[in-house]
mmCIF file of C-alpha atoms and ligand atoms in Angstrom:
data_model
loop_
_atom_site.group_PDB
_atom_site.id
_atom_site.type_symbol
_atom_site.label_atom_id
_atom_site.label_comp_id
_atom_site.label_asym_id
_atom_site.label_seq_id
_atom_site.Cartn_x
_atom_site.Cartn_y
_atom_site.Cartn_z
ATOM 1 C CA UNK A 29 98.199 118.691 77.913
ATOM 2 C CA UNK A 30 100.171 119.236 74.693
ATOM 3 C CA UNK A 31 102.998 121.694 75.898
ATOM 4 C CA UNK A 32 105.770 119.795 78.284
ATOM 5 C CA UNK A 33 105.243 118.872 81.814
ATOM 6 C CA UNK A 34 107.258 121.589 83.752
ATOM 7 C CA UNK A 35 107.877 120.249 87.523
ATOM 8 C CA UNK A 36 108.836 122.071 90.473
ATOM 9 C CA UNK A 37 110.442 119.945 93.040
ATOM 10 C CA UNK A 38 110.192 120.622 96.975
ATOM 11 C CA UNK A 39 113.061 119.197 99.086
ATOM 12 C CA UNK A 40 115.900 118.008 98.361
ATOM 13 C CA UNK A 41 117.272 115.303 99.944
ATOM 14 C CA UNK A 42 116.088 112.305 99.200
ATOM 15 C CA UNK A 43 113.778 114.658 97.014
ATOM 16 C CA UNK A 44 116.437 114.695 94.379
ATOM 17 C CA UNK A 45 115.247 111.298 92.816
ATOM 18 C CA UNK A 46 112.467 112.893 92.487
ATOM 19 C CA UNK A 47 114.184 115.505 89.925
ATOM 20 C CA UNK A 48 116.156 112.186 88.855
ATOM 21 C CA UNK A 49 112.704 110.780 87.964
ATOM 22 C CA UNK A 50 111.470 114.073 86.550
ATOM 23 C CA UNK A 51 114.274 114.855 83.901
ATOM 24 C CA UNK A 52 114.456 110.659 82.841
ATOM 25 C CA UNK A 53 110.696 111.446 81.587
ATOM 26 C CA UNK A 54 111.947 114.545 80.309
ATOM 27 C CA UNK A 55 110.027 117.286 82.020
ATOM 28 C CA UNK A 56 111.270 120.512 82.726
ATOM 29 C CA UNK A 57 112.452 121.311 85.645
ATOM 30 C CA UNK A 58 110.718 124.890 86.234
ATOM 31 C CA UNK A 59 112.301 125.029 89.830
ATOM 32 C CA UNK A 60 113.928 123.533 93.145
ATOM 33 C CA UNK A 61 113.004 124.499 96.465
ATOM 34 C CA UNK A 62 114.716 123.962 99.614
ATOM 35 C CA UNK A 63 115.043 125.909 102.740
ATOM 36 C CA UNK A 64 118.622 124.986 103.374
ATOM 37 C CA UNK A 65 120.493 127.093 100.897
ATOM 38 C CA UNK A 66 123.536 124.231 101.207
ATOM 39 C CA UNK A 67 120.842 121.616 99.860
ATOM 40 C CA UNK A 68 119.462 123.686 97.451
ATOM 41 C CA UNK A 69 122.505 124.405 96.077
ATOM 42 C CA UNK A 70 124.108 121.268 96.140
ATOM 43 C CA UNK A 71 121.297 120.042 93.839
ATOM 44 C CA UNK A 72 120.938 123.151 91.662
ATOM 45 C CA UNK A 73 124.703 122.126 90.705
ATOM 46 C CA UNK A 74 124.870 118.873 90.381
ATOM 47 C CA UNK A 75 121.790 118.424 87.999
ATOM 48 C CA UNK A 76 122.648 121.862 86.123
ATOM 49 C CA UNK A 77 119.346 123.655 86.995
ATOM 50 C CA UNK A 78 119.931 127.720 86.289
ATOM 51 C CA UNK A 79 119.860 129.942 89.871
ATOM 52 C CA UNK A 80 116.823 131.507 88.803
ATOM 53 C CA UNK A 81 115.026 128.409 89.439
ATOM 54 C CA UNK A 82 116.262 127.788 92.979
ATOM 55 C CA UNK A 83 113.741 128.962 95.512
ATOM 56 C CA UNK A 84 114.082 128.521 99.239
ATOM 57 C CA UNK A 85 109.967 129.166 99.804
ATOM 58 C CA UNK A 86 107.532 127.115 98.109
ATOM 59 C CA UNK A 87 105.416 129.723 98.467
ATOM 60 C CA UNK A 88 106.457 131.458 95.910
ATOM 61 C CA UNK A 89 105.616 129.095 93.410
ATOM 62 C CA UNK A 90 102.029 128.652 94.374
ATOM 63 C CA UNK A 91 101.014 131.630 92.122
ATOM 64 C CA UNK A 92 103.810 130.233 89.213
ATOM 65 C CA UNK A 93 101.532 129.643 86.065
ATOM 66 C CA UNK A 94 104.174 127.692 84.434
ATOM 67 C CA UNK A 95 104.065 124.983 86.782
ATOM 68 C CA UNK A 96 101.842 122.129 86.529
ATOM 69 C CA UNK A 97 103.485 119.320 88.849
ATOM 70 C CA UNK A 98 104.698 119.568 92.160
ATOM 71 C CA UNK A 99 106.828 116.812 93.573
ATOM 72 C CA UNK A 100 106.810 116.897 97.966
ATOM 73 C CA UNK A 101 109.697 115.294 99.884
ATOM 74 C CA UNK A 102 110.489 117.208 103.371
ATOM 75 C CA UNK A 103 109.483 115.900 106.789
ATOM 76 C CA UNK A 104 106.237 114.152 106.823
ATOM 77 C CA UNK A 105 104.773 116.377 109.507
ATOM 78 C CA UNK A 106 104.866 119.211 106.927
ATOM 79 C CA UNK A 107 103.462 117.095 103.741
ATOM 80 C CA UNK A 108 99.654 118.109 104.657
ATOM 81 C CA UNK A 109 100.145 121.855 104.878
ATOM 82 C CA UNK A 110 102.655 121.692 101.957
ATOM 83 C CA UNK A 111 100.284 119.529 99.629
ATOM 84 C CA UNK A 112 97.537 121.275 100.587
ATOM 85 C CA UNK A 113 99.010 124.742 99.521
ATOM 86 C CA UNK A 114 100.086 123.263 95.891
ATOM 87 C CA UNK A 115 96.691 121.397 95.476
ATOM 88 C CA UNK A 116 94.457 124.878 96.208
ATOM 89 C CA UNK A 117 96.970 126.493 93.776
ATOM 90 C CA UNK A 118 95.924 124.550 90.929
ATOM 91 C CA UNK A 119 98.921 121.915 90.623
ATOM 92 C CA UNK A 120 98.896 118.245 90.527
ATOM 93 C CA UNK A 121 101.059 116.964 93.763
ATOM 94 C CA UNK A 122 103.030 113.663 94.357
ATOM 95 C CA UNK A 123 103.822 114.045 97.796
ATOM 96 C CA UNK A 124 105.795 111.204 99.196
ATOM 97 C CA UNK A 125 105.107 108.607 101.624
ATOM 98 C CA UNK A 126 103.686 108.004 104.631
ATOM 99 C CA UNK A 127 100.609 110.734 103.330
ATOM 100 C CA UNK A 128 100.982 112.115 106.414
ATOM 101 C CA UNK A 129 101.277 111.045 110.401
ATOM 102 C CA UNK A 130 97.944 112.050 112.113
ATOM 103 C CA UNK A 131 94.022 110.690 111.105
ATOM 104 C CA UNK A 132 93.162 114.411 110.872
ATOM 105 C CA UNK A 133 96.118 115.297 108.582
ATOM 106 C CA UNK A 134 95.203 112.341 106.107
ATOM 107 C CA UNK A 135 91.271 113.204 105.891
ATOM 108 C CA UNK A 136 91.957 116.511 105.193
ATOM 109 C CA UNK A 137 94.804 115.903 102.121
ATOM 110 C CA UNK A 138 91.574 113.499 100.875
ATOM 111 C CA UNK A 139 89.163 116.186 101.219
ATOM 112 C CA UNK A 140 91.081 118.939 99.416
ATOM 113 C CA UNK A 141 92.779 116.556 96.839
ATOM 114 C CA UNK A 142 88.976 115.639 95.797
ATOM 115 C CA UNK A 143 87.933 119.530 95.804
ATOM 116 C CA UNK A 144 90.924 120.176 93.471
ATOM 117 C CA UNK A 145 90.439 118.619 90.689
ATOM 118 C CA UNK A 146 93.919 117.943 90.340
ATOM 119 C CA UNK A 147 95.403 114.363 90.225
ATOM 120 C CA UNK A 148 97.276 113.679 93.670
ATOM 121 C CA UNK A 149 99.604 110.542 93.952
ATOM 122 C CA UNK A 150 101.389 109.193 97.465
ATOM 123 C CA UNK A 151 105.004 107.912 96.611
ATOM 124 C CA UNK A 152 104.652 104.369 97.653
ATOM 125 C CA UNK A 153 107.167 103.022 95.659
ATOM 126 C CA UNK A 154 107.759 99.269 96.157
ATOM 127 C CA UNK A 155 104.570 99.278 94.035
ATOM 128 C CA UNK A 156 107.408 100.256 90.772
ATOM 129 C CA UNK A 157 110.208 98.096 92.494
ATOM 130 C CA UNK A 158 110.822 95.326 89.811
ATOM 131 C CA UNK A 159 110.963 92.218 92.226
ATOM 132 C CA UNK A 160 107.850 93.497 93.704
ATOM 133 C CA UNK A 161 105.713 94.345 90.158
ATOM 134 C CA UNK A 162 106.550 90.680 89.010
ATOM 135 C CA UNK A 163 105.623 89.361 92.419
ATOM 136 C CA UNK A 164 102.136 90.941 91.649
ATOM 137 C CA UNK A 165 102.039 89.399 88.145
ATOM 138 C CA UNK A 166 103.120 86.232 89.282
ATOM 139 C CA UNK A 167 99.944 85.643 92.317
ATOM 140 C CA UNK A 168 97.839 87.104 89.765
ATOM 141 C CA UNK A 169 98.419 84.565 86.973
ATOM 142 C CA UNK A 170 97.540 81.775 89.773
ATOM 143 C CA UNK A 171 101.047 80.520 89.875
ATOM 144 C CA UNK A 172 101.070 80.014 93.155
ATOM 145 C CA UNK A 173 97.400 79.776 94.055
ATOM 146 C CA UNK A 174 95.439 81.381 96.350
ATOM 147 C CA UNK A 175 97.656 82.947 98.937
ATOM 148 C CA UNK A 176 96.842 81.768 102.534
ATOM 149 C CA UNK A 177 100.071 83.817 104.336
ATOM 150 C CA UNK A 178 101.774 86.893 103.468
ATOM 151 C CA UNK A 179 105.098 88.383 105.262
ATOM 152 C CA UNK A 180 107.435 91.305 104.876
ATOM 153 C CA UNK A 181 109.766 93.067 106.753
ATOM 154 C CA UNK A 182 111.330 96.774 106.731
ATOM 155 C CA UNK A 183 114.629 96.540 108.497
ATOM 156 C CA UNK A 184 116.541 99.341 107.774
ATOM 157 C CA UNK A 185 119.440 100.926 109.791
ATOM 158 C CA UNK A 186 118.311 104.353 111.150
ATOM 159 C CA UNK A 187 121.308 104.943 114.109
ATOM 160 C CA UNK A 188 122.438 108.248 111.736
ATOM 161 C CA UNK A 189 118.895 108.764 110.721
ATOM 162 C CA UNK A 190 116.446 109.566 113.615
ATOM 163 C CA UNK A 191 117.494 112.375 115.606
ATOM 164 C CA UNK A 192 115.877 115.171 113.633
ATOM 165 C CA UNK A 193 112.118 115.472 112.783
ATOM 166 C CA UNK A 194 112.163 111.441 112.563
ATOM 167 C CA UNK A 195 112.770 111.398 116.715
ATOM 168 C CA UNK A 196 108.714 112.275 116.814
ATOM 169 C CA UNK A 197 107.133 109.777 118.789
ATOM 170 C CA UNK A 198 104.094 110.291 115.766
ATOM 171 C CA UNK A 199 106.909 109.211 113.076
ATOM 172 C CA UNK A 200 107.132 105.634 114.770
ATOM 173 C CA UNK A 201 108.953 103.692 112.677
ATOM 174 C CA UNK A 202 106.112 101.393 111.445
ATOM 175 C CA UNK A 203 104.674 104.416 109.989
ATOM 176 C CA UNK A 204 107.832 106.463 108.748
ATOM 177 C CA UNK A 205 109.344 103.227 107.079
ATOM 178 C CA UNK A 206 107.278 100.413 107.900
ATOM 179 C CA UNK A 207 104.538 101.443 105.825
ATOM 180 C CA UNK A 208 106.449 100.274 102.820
ATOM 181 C CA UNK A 209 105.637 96.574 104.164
ATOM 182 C CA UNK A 210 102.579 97.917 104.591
ATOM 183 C CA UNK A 211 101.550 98.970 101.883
ATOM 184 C CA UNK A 212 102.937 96.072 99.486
ATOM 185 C CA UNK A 213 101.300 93.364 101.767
ATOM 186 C CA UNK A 214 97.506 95.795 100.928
ATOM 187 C CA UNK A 215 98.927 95.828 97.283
ATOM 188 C CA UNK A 216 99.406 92.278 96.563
ATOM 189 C CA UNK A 217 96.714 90.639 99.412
ATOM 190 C CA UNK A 218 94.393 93.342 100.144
ATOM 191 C CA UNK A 219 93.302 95.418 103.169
ATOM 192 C CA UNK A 220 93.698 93.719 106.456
ATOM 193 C CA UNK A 221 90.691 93.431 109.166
ATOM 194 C CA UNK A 222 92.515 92.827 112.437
ATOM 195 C CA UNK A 223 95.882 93.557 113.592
ATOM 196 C CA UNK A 224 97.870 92.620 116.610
ATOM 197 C CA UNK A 225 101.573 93.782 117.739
ATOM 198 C CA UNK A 226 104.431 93.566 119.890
ATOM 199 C CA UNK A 227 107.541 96.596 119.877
ATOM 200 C CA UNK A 228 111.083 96.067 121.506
ATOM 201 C CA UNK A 229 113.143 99.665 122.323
ATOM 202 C CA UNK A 230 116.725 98.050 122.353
ATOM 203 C CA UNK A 231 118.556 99.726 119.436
ATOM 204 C CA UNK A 232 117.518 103.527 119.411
ATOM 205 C CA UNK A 233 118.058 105.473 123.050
ATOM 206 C CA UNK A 234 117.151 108.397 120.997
ATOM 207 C CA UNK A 235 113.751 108.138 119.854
ATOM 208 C CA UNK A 236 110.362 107.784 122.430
ATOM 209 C CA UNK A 237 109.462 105.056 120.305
ATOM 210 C CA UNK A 238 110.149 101.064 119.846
ATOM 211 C CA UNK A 239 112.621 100.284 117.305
ATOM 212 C CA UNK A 240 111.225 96.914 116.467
ATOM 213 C CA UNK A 241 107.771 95.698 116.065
ATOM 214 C CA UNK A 242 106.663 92.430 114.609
ATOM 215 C CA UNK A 243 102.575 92.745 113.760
ATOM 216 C CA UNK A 244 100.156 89.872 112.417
ATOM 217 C CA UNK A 245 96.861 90.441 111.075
ATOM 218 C CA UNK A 246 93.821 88.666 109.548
ATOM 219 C CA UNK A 247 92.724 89.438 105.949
ATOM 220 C CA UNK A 248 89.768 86.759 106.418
ATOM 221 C CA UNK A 249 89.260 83.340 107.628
ATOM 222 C CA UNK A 250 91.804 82.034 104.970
ATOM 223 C CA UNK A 251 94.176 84.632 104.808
ATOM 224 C CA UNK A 252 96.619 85.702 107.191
ATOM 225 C CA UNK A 253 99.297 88.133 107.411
ATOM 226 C CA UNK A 254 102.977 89.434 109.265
ATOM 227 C CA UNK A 255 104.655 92.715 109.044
ATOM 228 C CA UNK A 256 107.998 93.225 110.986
ATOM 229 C CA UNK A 257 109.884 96.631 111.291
ATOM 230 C CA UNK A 258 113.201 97.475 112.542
ATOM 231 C CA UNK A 259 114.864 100.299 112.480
ATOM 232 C CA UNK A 260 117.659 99.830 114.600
ATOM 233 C CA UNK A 261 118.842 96.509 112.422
ATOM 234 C CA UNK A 262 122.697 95.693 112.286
ATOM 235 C CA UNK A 263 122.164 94.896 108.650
ATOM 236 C CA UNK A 264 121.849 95.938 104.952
ATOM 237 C CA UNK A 265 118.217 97.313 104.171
ATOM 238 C CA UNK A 266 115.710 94.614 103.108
ATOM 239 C CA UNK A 267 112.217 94.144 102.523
ATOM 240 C CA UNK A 268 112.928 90.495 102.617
ATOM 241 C CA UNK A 269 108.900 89.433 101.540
ATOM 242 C CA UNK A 270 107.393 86.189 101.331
ATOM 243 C CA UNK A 271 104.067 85.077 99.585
ATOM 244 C CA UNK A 272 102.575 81.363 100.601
ATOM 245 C CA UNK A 273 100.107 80.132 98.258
ATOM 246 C CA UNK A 274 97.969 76.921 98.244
ATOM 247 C CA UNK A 275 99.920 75.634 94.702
ATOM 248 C CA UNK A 276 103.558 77.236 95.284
ATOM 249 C CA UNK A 277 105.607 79.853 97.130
ATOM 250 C CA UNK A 278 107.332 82.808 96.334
ATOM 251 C CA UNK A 279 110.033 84.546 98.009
ATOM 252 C CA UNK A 280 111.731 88.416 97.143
ATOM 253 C CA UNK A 281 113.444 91.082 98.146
ATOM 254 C CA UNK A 282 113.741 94.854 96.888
ATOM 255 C CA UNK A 283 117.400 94.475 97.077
ATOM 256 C CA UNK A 284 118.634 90.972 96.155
ATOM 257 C CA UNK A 285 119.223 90.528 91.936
ATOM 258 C CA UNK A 286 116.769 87.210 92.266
ATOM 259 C CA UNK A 287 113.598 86.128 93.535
ATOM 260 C CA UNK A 288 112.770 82.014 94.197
ATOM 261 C CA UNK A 289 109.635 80.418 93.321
ATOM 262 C CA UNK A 290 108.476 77.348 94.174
ATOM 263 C CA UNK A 291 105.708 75.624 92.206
ATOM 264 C CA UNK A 292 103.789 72.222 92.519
ATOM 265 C CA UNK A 293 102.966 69.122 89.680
ATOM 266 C CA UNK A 294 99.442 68.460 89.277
ATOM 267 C CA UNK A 295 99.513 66.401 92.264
ATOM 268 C CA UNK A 296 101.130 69.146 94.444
ATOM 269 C CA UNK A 297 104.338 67.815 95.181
ATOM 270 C CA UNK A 298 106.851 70.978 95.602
ATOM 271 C CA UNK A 299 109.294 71.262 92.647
ATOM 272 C CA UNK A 300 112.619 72.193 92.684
ATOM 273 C CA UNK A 301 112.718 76.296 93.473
ATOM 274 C CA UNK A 302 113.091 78.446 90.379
ATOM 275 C CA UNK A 303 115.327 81.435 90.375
ATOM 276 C CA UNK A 304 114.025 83.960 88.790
ATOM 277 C CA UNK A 305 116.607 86.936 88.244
ATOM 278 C CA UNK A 306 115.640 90.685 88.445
ATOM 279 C CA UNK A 307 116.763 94.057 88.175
ATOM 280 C CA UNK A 308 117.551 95.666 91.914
ATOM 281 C CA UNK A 309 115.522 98.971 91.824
ATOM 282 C CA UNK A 310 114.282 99.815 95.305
ATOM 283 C CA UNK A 311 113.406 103.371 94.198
ATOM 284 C CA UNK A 312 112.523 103.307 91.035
ATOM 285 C CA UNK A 313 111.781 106.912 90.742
ATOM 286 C CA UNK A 314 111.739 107.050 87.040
ATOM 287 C CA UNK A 315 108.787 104.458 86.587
ATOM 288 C CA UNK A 316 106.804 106.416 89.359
ATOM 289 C CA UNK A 317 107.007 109.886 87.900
ATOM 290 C CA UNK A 318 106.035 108.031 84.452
ATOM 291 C CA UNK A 319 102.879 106.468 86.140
ATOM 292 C CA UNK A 320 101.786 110.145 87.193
ATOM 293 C CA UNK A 321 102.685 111.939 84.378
ATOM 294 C CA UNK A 322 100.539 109.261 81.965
ATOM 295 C CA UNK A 323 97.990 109.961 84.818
ATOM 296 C CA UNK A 324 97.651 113.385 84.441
ATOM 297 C CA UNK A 325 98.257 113.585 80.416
ATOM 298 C CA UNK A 326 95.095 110.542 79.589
ATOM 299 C CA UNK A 327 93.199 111.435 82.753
ATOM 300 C CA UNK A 328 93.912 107.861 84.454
ATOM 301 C CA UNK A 329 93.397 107.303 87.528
ATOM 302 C CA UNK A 330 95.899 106.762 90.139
ATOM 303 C CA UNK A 331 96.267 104.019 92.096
ATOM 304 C CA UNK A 332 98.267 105.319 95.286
ATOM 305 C CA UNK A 333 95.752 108.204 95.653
ATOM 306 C CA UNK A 334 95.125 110.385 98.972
ATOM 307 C CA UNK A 335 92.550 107.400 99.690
ATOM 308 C CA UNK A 336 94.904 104.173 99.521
ATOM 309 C CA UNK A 337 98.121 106.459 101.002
ATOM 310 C CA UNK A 338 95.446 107.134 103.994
ATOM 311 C CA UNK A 339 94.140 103.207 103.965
ATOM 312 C CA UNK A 340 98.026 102.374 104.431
ATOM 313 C CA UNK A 341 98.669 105.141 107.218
ATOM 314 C CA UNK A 342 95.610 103.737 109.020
ATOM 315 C CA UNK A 343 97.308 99.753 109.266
ATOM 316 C CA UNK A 344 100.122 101.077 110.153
ATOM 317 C CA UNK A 345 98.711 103.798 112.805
ATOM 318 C CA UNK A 346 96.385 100.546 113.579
ATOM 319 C CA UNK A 347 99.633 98.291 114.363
ATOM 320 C CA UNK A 348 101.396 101.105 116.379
ATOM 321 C CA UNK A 349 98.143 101.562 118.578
ATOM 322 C CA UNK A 350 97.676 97.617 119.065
ATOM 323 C CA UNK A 351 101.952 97.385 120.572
ATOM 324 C CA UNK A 352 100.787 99.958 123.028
ATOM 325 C CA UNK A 353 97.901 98.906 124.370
ATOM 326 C CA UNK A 354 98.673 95.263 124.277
ATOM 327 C CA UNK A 355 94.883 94.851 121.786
ATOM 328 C CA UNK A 356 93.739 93.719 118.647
ATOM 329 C CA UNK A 357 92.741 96.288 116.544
ATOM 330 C CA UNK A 358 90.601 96.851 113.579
ATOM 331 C CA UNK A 359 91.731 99.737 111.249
ATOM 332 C CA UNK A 360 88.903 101.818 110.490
ATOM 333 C CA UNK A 361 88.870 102.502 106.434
ATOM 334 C CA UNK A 362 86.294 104.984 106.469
ATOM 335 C CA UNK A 363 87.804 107.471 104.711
HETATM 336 N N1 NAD B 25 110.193 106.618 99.202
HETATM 337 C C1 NAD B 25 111.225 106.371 99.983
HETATM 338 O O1 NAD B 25 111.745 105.275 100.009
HETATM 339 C C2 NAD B 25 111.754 107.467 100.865
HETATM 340 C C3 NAD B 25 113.088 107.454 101.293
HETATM 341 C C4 NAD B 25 113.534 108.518 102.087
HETATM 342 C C5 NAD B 25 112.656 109.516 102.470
HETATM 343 N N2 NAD B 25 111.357 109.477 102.047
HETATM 344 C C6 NAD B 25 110.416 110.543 102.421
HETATM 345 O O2 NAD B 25 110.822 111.748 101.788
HETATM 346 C C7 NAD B 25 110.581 112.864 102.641
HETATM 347 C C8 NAD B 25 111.873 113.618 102.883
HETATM 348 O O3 NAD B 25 112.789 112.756 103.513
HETATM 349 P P1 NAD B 25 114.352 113.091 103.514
HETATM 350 O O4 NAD B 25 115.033 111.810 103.886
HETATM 351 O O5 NAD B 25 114.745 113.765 102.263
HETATM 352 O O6 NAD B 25 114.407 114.116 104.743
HETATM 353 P P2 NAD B 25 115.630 115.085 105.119
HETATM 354 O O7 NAD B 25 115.306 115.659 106.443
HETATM 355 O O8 NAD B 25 116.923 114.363 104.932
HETATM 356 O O9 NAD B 25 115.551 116.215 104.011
HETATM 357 C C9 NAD B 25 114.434 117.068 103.907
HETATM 358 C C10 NAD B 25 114.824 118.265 103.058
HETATM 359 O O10 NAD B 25 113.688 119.106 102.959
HETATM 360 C C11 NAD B 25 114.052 120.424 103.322
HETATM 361 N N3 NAD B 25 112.878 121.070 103.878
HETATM 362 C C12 NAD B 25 112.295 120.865 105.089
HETATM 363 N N4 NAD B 25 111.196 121.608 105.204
HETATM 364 C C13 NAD B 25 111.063 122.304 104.048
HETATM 365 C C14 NAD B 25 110.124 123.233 103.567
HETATM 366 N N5 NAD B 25 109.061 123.604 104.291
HETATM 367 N N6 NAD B 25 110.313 123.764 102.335
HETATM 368 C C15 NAD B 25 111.380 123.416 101.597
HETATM 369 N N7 NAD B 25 112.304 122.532 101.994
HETATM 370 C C16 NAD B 25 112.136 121.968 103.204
HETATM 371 C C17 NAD B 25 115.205 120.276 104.309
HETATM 372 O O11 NAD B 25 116.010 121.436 104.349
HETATM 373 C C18 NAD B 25 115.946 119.092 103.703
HETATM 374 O O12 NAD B 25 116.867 119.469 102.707
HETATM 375 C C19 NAD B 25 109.943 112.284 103.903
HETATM 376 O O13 NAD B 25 108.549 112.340 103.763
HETATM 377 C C20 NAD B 25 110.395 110.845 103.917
HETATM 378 O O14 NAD B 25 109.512 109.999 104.626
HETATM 379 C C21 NAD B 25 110.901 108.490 101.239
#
């Protein structure tokens, strides 16, 4: 693709950082869509995009030649019938996370993204989040061993935050925000086998569905794992994640400036903890939209495709089903 990438961005809300991440590669913004004319216009003025390029019906763009990259962030319920749509039309979709809610919804975004031809990329983001990349590079150097334990937690406030299309008992938390844990635990130690869980409903009257949920779950017979969720936390958002190796130890955050790692001397005494400073990005928008556009420019492929955002749904639909019905369960990554 010589000519520039022109992107037309679907909802706008937190679907702005995805025109954020859009114009800092310096695409073209070919249009903005948003049903709510008050959101569509609030973002039409603040990043200077010309009226004729604010549409309130992504259908009209489906037949828009000049478009090659659609960007998807409106309720998740909607992301299957809205990626979909763009994907039969021709266009190359990052459509943000969870892929969708349902197993159905999930096959069927895999089936048409691999009719398409067209490259398709689930936003999972703490995969660009700067403490989290160098938390990758560091267990894959060795640093800290072989990893034996992984943890990480999404507590995030959602009091102001769950009474619209969140409030859907199929948007649990663990799946709506929860799969960021998720999803960097598969990243960084691979795809868990068995999962167990407990929920607590204390925090959020308004939603069918428990606020808190800690899960573990077995990788294999030397690797174990803990996800905890909770969206009704009186505290500042974290993803507070720890990695426990058999030489050292590291510890991060998407939204603390440092990260501490703890190392052993050839005899494997713990050293004194290293702090290792970082930039806070916990949605780093810009390095994501990069990653697709290099994806769809070279013909790389892309690493949070409909397959992994479906493996992630599936731990986290897995987790969900194993609160309820008080069993272990083993996701099924048949896809
Ligand atoms: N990656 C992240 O960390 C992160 C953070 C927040 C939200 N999200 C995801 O982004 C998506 C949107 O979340 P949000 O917080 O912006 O939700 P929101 O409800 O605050 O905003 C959604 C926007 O989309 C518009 N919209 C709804 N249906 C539409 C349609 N069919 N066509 C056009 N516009 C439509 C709404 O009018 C609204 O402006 C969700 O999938 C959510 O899970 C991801």
């Amino acid at each position: 693709m010589n000519k520039k990438i022109v992107v037309a961005n679907i909802g706008m809300k937190f679907g702005m950082s995805h025109v954020e991440g859009a114009m800092s590669y310096g695409a073209e913004i070919g249009a903005i869509c948003d049903c709510n004319e008050e959101n569509l216009r609030f973002a039409g003025e603040r990043y200077g995009i010309p009226e004729d390029k604010w549409v309130t019906d992504y259908r009209d763009l489906l037949d828009n030649d000049e478009i090659d990259v659609v960007t998807v962030a409106i309720p998740d319920q909607q992301h299957k019938k809205v990626a979909c749509d763009f994907l039969r039309a021709g266009k190359h979709v990052l459509c943000e996370k969870p892929l969708a809610l349902t197993r159905e919804d999930v096959e069927e975004i895999i089936k048409v993204s691999d009719e398409s031809g067209s490259k398709f990329m689930v936003g999972q983001i703490c995969r660009f989040t700067p403490s989290f990349e160098k938390a990758k590079e560091i267990v894959e150097s060795g640093t800290i061993g072989e990893i034996y334990f992984i943890e990480s937690e999404y507590a995030h406030d959602y009091m102001k935050l769950c009474d619209d299309w969140r409030a859907d008992p199929k948007r649990h938390g663990v799946i709506g925000g929860g799969c960021h844990a998720v999803d960097l635990i598969r990243w960084i130690a691979g795809d868990p086998i068995e999962v167990f869980a407990y929920g607590t409903h204390t925090l959020l009257p308004m939603v069918e569905y428990d606020d808190a949920t800690i899960a573990i779950m077995k990788f294999n017979d030397n690797l174990a794992g803990k996800v905890f969720v909770s969206t009704g936390c009186k505290r500042d958002y974290t993803m507070r994640t720890v990695i426990y190796g058999t030489k050292g130890t590291l510890i991060c955050d998407n939204t603390s400036p440092t990260m501490t790692l703890f190392t052993t001397d050839e005899e494997g005494v713990t050293l004194p903890a290293q702090t290792i400073e970082i930039e806070v990005n916990n949605h780093n928008a810009a390095k994501e939209f990069e990653v697709f556009a290099d994806a769809i420019i070279n013909g790389k492929d892309i690493l949070t495709d409909a397959r992994e955002g479906a493996k992630t749904v599936e731990v986290c639909r897995s987790i969900v089903e194993a609160s309820v019905s008080g069993k272990i369960v083993k996701p099924n990554y048949n896809f």
